[in-house]
Coordinates of C-alpha atoms in Angstrom, one line a residue:
X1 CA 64.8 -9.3 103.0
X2 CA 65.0 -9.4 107.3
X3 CA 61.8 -11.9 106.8
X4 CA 64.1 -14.2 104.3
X5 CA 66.9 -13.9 106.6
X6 CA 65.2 -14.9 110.0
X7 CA 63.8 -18.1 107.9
X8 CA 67.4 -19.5 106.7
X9 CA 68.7 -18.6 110.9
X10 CA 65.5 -20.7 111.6
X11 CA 66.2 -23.8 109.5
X12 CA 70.1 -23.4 110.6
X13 CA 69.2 -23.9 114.1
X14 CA 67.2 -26.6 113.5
X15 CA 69.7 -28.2 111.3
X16 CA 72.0 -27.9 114.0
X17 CA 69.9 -28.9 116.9
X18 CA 68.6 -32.4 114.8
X19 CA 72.3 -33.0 114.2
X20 CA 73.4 -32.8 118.0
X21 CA 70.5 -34.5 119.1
X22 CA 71.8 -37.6 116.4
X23 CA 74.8 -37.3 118.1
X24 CA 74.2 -37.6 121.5
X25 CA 71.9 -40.7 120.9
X26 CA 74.7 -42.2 118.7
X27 CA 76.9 -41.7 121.6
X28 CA 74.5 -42.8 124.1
X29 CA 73.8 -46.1 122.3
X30 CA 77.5 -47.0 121.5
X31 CA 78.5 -46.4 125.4
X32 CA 80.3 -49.2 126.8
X33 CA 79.0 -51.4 129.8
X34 CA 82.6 -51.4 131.1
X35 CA 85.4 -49.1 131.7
X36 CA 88.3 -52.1 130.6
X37 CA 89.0 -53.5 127.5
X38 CA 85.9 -56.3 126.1
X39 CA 89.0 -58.1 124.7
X40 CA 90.6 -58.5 128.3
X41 CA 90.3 -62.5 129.1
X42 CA 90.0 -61.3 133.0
X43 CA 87.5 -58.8 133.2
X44 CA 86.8 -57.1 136.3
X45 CA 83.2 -56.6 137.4
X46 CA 83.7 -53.5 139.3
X47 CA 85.0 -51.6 136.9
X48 CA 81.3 -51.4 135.2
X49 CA 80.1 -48.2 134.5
X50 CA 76.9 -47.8 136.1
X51 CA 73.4 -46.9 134.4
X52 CA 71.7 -45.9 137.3
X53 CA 72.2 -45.2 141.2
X54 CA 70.5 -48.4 141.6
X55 CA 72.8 -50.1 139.6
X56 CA 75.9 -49.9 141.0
X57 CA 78.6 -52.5 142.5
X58 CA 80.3 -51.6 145.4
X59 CA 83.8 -52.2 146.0
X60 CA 85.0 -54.3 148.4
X61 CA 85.3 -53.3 152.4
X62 CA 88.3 -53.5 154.4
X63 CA 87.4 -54.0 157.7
X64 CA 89.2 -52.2 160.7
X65 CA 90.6 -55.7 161.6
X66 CA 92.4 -55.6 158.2
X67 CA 93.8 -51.9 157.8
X68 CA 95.1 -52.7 161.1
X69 CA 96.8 -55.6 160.5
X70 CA 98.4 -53.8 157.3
X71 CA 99.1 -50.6 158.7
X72 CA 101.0 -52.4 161.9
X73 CA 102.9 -54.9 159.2
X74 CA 104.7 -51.8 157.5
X75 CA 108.5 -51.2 158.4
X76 CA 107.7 -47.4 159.2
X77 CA 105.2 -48.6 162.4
X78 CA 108.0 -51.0 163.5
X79 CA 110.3 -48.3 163.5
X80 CA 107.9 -45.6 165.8
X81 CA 107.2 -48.0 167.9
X82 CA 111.0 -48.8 168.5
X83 CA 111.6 -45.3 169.5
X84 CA 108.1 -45.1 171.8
X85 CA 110.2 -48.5 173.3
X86 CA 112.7 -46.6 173.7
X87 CA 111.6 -43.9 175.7
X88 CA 109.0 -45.9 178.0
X89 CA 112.0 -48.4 179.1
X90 CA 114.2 -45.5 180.5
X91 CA 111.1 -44.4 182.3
X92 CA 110.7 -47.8 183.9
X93 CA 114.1 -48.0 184.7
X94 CA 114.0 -45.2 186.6
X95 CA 111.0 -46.9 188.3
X96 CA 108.8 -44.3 186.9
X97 CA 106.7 -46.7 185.0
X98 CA 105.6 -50.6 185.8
X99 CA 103.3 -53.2 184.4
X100 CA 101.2 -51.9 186.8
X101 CA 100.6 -48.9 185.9
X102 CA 97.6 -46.7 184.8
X103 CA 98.9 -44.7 182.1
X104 CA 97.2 -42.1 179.7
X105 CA 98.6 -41.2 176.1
X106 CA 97.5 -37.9 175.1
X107 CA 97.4 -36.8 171.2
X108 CA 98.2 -40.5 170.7
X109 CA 97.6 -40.4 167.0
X110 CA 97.3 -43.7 165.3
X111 CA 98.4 -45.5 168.7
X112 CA 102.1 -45.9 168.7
X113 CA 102.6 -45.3 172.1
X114 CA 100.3 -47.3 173.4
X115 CA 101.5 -50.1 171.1
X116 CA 105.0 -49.4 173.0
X117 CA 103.3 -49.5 176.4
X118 CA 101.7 -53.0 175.6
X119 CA 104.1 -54.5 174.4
X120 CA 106.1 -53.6 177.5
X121 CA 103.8 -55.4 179.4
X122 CA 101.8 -52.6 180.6
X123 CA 98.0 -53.5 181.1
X124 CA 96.2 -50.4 181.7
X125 CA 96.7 -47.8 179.2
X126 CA 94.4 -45.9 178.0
X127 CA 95.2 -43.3 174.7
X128 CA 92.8 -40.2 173.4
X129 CA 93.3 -38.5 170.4
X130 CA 90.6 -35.9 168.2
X131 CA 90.1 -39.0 165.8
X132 CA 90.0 -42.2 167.2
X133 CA 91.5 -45.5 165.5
X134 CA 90.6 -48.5 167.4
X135 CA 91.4 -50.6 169.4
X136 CA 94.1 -48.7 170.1
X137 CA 92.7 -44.7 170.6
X138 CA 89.4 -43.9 172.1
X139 CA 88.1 -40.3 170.7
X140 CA 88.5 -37.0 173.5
X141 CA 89.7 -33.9 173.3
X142 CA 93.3 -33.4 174.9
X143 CA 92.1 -30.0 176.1
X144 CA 89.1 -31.0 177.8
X145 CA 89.8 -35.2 179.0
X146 CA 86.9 -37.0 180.2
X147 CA 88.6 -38.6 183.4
X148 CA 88.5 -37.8 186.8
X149 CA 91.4 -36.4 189.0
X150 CA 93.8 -38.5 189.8
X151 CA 93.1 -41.3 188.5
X152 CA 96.3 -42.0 186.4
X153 CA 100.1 -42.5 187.3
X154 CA 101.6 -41.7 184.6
X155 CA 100.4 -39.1 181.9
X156 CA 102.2 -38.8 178.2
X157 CA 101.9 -35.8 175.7
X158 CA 103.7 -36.6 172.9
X159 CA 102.9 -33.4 171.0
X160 CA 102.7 -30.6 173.3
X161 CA 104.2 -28.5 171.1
X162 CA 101.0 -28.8 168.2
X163 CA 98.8 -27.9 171.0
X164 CA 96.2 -25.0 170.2
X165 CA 96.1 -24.1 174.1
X166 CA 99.2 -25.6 175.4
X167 CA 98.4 -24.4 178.7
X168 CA 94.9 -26.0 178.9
X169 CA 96.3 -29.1 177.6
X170 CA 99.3 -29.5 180.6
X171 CA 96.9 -28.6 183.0
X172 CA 93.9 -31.7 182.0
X173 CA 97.3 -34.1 181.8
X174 CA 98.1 -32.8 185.2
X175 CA 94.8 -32.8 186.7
X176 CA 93.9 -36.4 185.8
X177 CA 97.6 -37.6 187.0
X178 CA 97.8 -39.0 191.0
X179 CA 99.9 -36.7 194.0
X180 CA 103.4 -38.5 193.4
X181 CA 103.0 -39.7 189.9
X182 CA 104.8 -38.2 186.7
X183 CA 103.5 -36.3 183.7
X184 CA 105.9 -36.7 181.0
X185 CA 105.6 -34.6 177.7
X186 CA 107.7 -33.9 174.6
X187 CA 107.9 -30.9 172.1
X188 CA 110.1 -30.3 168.9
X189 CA 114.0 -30.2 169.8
X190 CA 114.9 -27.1 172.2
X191 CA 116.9 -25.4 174.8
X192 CA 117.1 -25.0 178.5
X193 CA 115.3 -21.6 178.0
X194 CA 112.4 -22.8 176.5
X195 CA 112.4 -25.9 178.4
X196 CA 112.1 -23.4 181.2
X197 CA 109.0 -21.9 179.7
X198 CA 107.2 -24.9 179.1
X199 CA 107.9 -26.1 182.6
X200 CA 106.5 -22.8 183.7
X201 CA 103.1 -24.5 182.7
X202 CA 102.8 -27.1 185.0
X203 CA 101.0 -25.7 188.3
X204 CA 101.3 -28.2 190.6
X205 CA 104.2 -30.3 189.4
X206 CA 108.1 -30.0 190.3
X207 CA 110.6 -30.7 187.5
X208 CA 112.8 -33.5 187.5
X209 CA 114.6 -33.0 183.9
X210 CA 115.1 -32.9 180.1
X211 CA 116.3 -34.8 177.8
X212 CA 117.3 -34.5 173.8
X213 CA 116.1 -38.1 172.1
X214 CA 114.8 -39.1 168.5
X215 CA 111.2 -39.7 168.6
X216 CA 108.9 -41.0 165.5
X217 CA 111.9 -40.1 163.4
X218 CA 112.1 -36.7 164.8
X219 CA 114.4 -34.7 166.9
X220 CA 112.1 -33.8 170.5
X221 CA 113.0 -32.7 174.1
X222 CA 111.4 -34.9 176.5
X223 CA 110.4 -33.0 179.9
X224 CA 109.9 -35.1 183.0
X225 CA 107.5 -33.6 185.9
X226 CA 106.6 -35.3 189.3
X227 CA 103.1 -34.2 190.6
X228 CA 103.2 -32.5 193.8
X229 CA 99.4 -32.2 194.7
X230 CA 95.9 -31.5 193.8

């Protein structure tokens, strides 16, 4: 009886396995070549499914000419740059900044501030940022710069506040910043007390003041410091 049992389980998996096998061939041989309707008029070519690694259509490359010029078209990148404008033209109205000037952007992001400092006519800016995105940001690490001492006038930290080691990353902005020039830095919208902390930071620099402004769409305190020596 077991042996006449284990004969029909036998011819049942076989059944079974002939009948997937017929299936997956069917489906194998009615596959589609494209991923699109055959009916569409306007086919596109790169939507092709691909039969092998070798065969396979790559989709077109932007170049970093074109994201660029996309990226700076949009209203939103008008609108940071405005506020970078902003900023930088009370700074040279208080003869703090010139075209002149050797300026560093620290955590510059995608480069809206040194946009904002080119377009005001400043030629020598340089900004640094743990991804870069040319030509506007070079790649460094804001907590340990690649520059020598002293060899900016003006030094910006636009994000002090989304520092891992805020300390470490004042004291590079300050070290590569001349005897007389200004580090200027800006952190999420506070109070004279913790304005009074953050100045704390700065080791060689005096304070010169604070100021409550909307930066990148966001509410920030701006701290001003004058370098006192090396």
């Amino acid at each position: 009886m077991e042996r006449h049992v284990q004969a029909l389980l036998n011819r049942l998996s076989f059944a079974f396995i002939t009948v997937a096998t017929l299936i997956l061939l069917l489906l194998y041989l009615q596959t589609p070549d494209t991923c699109f309707d055959p009916s569409d008029p306007d086919p596109k070519p790169h939507t092709r499914f691909p039969k092998s690694t070798c065969d396979f259509n790559h989709r077109s490359y932007a170049s970093h000419e074109k994201r660029n010029r996309r990226l700076w078209s949009t209203k939103t990148w008008a609108k940071t740059v405005s506020s970078y404008t902003s900023l930088f033209k009370t700074l040279e109205a208080r003869n703090y900044l010139s075209n002149h000037s050797r300026v560093l952007v620290v955590s510059a992001g995608p480069g809206h501030a040194v946009q904002a400092l080119r377009d005001l006519g400043v030629e020598d800016v340089t900004g640094v940022e743990l991804v870069e995105s040319h030509p506007l940001v070079n790649r460094a690490d804001p907590h340990n710069l690649p520059f020598f001492d002293g060899v900016f006038d003006l030094g910006f930290g636009a994000y002090l506040d989304r520092s891992l080691f805020p300390g470490r990353y004042v004291w590079h902005i300050e070290r590569t910043v001349r005897r007389g020039g200004i580090c200027v830095v800006t952190v999420e919208e506070c109070g004279k007390g913790e304005v009074g902390e953050i100045v704390k930071l700065f080791k060689k620099s005096r304070f010169i003041d604070a100021k409550n402004l909307t930066l990148a769409a966001q509410r920030r305190t701006r701290i001003l410091m004058e370098v006192e020596n090396h």
